Short mmCIF file of C-alpha atoms and ligand atoms in Angstrom, two decimals:
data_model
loop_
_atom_site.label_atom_id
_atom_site.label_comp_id
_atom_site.label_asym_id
_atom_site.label_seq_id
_atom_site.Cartn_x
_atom_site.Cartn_y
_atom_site.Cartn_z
CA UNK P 130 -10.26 -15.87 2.06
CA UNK P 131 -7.05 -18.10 3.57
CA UNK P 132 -4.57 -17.07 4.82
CA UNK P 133 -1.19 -16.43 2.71
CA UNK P 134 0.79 -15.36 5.77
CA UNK P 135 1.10 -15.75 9.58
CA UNK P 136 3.73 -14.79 11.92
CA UNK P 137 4.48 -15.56 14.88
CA UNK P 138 6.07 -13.48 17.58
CA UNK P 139 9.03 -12.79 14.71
CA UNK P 140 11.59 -10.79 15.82
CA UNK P 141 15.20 -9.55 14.18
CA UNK P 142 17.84 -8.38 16.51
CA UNK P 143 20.99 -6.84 15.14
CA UNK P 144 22.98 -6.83 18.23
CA UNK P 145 21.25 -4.76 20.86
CA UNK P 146 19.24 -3.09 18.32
CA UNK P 147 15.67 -4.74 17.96
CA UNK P 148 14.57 -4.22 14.12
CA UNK P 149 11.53 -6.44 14.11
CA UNK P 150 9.93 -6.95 17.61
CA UNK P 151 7.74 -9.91 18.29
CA UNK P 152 5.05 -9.11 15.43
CA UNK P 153 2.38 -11.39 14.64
CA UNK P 154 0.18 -10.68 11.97
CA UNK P 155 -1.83 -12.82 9.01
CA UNK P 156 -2.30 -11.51 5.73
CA UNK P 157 -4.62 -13.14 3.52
CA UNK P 158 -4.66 -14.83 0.39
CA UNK P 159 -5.27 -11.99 -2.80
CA UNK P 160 -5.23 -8.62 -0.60
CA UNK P 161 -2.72 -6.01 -0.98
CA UNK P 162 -1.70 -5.51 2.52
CA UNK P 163 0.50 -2.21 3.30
CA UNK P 164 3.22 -2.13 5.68
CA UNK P 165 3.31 1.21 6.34
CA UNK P 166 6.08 3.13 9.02
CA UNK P 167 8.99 5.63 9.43
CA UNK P 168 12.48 5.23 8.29
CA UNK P 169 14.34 2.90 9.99
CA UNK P 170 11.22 1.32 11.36
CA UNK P 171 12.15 -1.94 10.24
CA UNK P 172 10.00 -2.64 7.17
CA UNK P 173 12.65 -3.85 5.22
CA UNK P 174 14.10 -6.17 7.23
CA UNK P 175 10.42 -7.54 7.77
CA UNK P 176 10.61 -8.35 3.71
CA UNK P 177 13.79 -9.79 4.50
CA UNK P 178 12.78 -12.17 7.28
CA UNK P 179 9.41 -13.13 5.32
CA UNK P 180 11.15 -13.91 2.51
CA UNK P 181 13.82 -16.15 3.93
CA UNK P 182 16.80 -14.04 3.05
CA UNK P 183 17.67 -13.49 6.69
CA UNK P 184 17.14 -15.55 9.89
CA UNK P 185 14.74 -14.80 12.29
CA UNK P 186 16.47 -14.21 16.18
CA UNK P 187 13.13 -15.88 17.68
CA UNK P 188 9.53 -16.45 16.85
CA UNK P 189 8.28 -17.94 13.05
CA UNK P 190 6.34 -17.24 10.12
CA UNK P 191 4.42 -19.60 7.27
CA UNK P 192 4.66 -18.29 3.90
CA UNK P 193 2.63 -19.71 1.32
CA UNK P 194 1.94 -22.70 3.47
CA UNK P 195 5.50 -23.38 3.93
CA UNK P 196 7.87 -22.99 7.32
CA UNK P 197 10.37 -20.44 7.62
CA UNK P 198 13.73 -21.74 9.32
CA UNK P 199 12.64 -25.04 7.58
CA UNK P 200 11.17 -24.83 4.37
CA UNK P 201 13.49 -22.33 3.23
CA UNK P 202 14.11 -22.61 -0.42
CA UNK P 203 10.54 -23.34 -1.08
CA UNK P 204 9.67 -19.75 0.79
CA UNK P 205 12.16 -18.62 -2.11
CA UNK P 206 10.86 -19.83 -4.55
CA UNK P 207 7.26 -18.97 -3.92
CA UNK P 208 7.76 -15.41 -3.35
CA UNK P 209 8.58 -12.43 -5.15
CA UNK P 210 10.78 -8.97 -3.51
CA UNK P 211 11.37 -6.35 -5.12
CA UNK P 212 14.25 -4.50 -3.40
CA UNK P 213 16.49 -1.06 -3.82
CA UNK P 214 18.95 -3.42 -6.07
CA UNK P 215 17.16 -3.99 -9.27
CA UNK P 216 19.78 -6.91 -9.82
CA UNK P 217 19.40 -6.52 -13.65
CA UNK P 218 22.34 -6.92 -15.95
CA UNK P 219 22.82 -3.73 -17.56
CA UNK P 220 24.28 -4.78 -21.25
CA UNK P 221 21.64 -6.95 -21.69
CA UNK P 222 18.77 -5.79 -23.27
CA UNK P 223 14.97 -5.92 -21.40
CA UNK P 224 14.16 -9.04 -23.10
CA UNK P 225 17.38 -10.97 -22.61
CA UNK P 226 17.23 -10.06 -18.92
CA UNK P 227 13.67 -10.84 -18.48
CA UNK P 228 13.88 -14.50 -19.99
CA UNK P 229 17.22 -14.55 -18.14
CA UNK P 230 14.94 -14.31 -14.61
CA UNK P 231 12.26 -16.48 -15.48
CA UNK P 232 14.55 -19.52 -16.49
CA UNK P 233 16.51 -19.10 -13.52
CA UNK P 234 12.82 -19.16 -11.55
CA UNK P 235 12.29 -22.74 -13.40
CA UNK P 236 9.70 -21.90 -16.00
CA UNK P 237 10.68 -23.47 -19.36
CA UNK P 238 11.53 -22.07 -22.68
CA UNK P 239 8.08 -21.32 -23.91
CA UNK P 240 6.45 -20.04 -20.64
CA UNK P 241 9.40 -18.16 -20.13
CA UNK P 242 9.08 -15.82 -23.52
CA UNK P 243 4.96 -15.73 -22.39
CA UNK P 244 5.78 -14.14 -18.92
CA UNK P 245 8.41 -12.00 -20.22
CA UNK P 246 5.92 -10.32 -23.04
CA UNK P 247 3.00 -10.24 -20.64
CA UNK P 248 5.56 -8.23 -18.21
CA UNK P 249 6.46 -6.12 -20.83
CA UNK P 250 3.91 -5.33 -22.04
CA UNK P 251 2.28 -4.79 -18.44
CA UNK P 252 4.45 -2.41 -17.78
CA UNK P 253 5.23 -0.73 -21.04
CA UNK P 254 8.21 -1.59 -22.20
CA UNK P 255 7.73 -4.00 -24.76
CA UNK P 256 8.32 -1.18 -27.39
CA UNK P 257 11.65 -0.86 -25.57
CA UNK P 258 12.34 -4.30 -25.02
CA UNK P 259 15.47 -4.97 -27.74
CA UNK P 260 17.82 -2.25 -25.86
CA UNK P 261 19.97 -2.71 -23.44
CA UNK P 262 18.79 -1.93 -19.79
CA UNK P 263 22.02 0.41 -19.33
CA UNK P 264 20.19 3.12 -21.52
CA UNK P 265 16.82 3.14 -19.14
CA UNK P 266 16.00 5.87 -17.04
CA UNK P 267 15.75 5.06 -13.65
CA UNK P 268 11.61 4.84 -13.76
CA UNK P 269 11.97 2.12 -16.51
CA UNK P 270 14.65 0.49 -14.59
CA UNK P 271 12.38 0.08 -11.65
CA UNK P 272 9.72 -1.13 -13.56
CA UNK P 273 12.00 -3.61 -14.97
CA UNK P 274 13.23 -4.65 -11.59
CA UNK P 275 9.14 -5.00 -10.22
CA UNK P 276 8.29 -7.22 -13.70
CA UNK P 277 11.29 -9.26 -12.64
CA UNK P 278 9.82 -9.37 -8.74
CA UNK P 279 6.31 -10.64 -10.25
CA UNK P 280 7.62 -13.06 -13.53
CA UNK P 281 7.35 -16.65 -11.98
CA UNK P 282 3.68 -15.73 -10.60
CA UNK P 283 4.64 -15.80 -7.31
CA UNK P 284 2.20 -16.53 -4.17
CA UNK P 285 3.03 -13.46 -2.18
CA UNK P 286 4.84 -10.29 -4.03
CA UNK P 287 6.81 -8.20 -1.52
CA UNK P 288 7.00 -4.56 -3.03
CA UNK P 289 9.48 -2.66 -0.89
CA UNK P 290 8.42 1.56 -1.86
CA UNK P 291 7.88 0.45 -5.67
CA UNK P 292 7.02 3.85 -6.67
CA UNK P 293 9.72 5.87 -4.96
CA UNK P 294 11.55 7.70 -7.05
CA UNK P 295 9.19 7.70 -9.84
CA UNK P 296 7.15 10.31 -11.92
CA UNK P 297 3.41 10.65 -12.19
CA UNK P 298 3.30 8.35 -14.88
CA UNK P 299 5.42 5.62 -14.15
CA UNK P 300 4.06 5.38 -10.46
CA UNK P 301 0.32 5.28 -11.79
CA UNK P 302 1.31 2.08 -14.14
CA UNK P 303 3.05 0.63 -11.24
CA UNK P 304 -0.36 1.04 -9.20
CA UNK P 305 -2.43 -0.40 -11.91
CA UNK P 306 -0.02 -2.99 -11.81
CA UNK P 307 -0.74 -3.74 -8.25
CA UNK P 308 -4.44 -3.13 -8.48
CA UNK P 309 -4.40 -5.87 -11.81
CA UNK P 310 -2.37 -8.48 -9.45
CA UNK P 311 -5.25 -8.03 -6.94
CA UNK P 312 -7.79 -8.51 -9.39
CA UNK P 313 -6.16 -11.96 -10.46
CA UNK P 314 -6.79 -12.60 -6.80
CA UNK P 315 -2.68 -12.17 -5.84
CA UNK P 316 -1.17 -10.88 -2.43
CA UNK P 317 0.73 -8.13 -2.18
CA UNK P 318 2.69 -6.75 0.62
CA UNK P 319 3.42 -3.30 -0.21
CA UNK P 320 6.10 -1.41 1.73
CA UNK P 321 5.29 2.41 1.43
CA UNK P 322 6.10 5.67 2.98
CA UNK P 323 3.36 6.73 0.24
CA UNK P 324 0.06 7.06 2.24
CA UNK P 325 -1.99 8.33 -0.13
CA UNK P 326 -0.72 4.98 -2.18
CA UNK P 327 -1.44 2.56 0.88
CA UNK P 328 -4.92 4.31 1.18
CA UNK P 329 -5.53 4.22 -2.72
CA UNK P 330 -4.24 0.14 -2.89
CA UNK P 331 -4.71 -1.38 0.06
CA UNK P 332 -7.53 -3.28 1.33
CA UNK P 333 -5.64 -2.93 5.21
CA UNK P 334 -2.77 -1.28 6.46
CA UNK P 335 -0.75 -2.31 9.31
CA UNK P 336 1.20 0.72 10.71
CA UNK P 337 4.48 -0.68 12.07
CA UNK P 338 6.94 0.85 14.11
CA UNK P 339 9.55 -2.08 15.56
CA UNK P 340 6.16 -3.62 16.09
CA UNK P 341 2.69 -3.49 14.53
CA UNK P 342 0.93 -0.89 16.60
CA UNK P 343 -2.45 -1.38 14.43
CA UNK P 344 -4.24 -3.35 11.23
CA UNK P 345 -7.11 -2.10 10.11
CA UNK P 346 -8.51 -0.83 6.55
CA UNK P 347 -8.01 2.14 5.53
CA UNK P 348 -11.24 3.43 6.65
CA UNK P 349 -11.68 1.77 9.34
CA UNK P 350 -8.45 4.22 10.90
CA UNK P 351 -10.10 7.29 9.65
CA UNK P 352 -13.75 6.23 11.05
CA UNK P 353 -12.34 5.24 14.44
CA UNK P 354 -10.48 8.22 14.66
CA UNK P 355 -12.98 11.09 13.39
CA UNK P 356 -16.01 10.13 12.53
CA UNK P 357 -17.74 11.21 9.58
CA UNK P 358 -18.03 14.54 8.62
CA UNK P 359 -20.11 16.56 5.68
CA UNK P 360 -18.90 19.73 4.56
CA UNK P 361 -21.58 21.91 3.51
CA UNK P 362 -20.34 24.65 1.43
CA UNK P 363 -23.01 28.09 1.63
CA UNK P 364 -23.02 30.78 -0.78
CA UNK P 365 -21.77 33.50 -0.36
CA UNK P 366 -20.72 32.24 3.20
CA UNK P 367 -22.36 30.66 6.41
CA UNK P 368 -24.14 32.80 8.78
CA UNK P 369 -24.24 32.41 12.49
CA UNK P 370 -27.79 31.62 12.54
CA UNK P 371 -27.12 28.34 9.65
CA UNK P 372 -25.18 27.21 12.08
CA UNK P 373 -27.58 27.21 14.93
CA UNK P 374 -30.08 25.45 12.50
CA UNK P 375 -27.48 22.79 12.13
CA UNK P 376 -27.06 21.83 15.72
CA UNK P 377 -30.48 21.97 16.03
CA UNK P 378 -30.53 18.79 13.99
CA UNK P 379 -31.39 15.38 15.37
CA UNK P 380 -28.44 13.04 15.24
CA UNK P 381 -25.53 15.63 14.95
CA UNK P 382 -23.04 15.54 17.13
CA UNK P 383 -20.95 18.79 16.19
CA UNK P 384 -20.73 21.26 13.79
CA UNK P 385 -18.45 24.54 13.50
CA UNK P 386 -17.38 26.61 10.48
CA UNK P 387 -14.27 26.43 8.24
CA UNK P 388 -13.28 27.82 5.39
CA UNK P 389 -16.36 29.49 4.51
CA UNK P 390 -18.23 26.12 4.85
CA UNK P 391 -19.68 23.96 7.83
CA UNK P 392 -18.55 20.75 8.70
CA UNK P 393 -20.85 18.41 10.78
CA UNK P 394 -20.27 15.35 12.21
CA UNK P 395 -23.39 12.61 13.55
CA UNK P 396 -23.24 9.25 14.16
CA UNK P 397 -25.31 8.49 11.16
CA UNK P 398 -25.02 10.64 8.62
CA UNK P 399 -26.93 9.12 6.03
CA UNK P 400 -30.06 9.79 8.41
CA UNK P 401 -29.15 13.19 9.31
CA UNK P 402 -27.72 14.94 5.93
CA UNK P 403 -31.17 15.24 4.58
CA UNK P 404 -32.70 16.93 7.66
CA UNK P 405 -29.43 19.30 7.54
CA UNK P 406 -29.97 20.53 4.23
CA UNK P 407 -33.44 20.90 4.47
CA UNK P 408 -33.28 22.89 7.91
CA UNK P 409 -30.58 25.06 5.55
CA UNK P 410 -32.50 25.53 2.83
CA UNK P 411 -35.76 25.87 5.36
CA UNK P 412 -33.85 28.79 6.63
CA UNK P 413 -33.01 30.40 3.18
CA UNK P 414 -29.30 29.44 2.85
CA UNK P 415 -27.70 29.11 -0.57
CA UNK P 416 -25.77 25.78 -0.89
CA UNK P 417 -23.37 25.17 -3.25
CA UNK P 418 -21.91 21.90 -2.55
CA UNK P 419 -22.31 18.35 0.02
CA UNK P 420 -19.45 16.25 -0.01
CA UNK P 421 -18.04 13.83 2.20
CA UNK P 422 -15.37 14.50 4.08
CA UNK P 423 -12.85 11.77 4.69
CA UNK P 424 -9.75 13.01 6.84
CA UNK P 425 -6.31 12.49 5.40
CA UNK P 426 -4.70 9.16 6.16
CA UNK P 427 -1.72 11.42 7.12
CA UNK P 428 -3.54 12.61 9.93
CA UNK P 429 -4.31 9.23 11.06
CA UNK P 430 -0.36 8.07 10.49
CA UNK P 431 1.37 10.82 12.38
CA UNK P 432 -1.53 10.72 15.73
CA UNK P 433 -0.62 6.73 15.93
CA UNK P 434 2.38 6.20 14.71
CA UNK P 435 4.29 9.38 16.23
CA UNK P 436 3.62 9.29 19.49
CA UNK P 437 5.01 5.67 19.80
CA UNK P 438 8.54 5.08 21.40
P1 ATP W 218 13.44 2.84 5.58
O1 ATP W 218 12.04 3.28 5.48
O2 ATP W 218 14.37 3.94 5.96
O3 ATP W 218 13.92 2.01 4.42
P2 ATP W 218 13.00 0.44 7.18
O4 ATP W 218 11.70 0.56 7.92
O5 ATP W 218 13.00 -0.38 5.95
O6 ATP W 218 13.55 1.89 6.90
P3 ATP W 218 15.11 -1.29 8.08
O7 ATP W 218 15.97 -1.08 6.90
O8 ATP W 218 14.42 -2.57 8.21
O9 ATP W 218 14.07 -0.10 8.22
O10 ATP W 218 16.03 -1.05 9.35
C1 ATP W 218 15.56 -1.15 10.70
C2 ATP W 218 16.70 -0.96 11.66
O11 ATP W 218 17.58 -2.07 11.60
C3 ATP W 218 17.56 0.26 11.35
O12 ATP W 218 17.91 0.88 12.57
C4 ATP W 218 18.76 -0.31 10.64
O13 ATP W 218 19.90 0.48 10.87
C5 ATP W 218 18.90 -1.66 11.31
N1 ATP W 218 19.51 -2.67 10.40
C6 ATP W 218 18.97 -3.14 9.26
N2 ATP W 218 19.77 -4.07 8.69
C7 ATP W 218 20.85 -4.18 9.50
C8 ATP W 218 22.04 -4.99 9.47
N3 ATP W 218 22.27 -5.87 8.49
N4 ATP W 218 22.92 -4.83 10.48
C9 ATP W 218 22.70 -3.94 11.48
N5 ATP W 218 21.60 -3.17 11.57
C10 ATP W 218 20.68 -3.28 10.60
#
């Protein structure tokens, strides 16, 4: 896979304060890449720079193949941000506002009526499409505002927290909507507070904080982090001696109780699970369930991104 996107020691002062400090990074071309940090981190203003709508204070970036600080307008025009200002005119209706967009992005008459159904329809409104945007609720609004972000086809899609603010339903078509951009082999840069989102979308996360502290995939923080551990639920609960039977185990590393299960890490558990359960069962211990245990990626976010300053 190319690469989309490349910084270069970018950085964004506002006065003393330094929003964006010195990042490079490289995303590549059809991977949803999450951006992931507190408020007031500077994630926005990253979309900003990235998107040519503010000036870097030093270092550079190539979108799309072009040169930011000199390629400007062609950044522009081969992106796509959605922002907290939908920008969408209000007595128009969903069509009129939609075909508005795309002509202003340069696609003629006909493509321009094409995108706007496929957009539509992508995101459920079509039904809807003849009223005016002022009677939307705020989830269609926002959905309006991404199919407006994502009309002209854009190289890179910059989604800044595109499901804030939404309900179950209107968030889950906005993440098929990302996952269907991916699978016509499209970038997205996903802004998100939303880990469970940026570990259910995105193929890596950088976690960003002023500057990127880490990229990695998603599992690839959890693994480094923890390990893998099985939980071994045992009816009606574990005894001591199950537990000495686990750690009796080749290849495991650790086990303890919890909850009326045991958890057990080893270094490879796909060689040691089977030797666990039979030692269990060996030792005449009901078990109910295996699964896989993957931590939360919250844990993950608040031990590396917390203790940063
Ligand atoms: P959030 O998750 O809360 O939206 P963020 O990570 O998007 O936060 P930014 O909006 O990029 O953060 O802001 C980063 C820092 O830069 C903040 O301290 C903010 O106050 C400051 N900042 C952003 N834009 C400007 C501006 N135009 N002038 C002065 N300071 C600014």
């Amino acid at each position: 896979m190319g690469t989309v996107l490349s910084t270069e020691k970018l950085t964004k002062r506002f006065g003393d304060l330094v929003a964006v400090d010195g990042i490079d990074l490289e995303v590549r071309e059809g991977e949803v890449f999450g951006y992931l940090g507190p408020n007031g981190a500077g994630k926005t203003t990253t979309l900003r720079l990235l998107c040519a709508l503010i000036a870097p204070t030093a270092g550079t970036a190539t979108v799309a193949g072009y040169r930011l600080g000199r390629d400007d307008p062609k950044i522009r025009a081969s992106v796509g941000i959605l922002t907290e200002q939908p920008g969408l005119y209000e007595r128009q209706s969903a069509w009129e506002n939609l075909v508005f967009y795309a002509t202003l992005y340069g696609l003629p008459g006909r493509a321009a009526r094409d995108q706007t159904e496929r957009y539509l329809r992508l995101m459920g409104l079509w039904e809807r499409r003849r009223e005016p945007v002022a009677t939307f609720s705020r989830g269609m609004k926002q959905k309006m505002a991404i199919a407006r972000a994502a009309l002209h086809e854009p190289r890179v899609l910059f989604l800044d927290e595109p499901t804030t603010g939404l309900d179950p339903d209107a968030a889950k078509t906005v993440r098929e909507f990302i996952v269907q951009l991916r699978g016509e082999g499209r970038t997205v840069f996903l802004c998100t507070h939303n880990l469970d989102e940026a570990d259910r979308l995105c193929d890596r996360i950088a976690f960003f904080r002023r500057k990127i502290i880490r990229i990695a995939a998603p599992d690839e923080f959890r693994a480094e982090l923890y390990g893998r551990a099985t939980e071994i639920r045992v009816l009606p609960s574990p005894r001591p001696e199950d537990l000495v039977r686990v750690k009796a185990v080749p290849g495991v590393r650790e086990a303890y109780f919890e909850n009326g299960s045991i958890i057990v890490t080893a270094a490879e558990p796909l060689r040691t699970n089977p030797l666990l359960v039979r030692a269990l069962i060996d030792g005449g211990a009901q078990i109910a369930y295996v699964t896989e245990r993957k931590p939360h990626l919250e844990e993950v976010y608040l031990r590396i991104v917390e203790p940063i300053e």
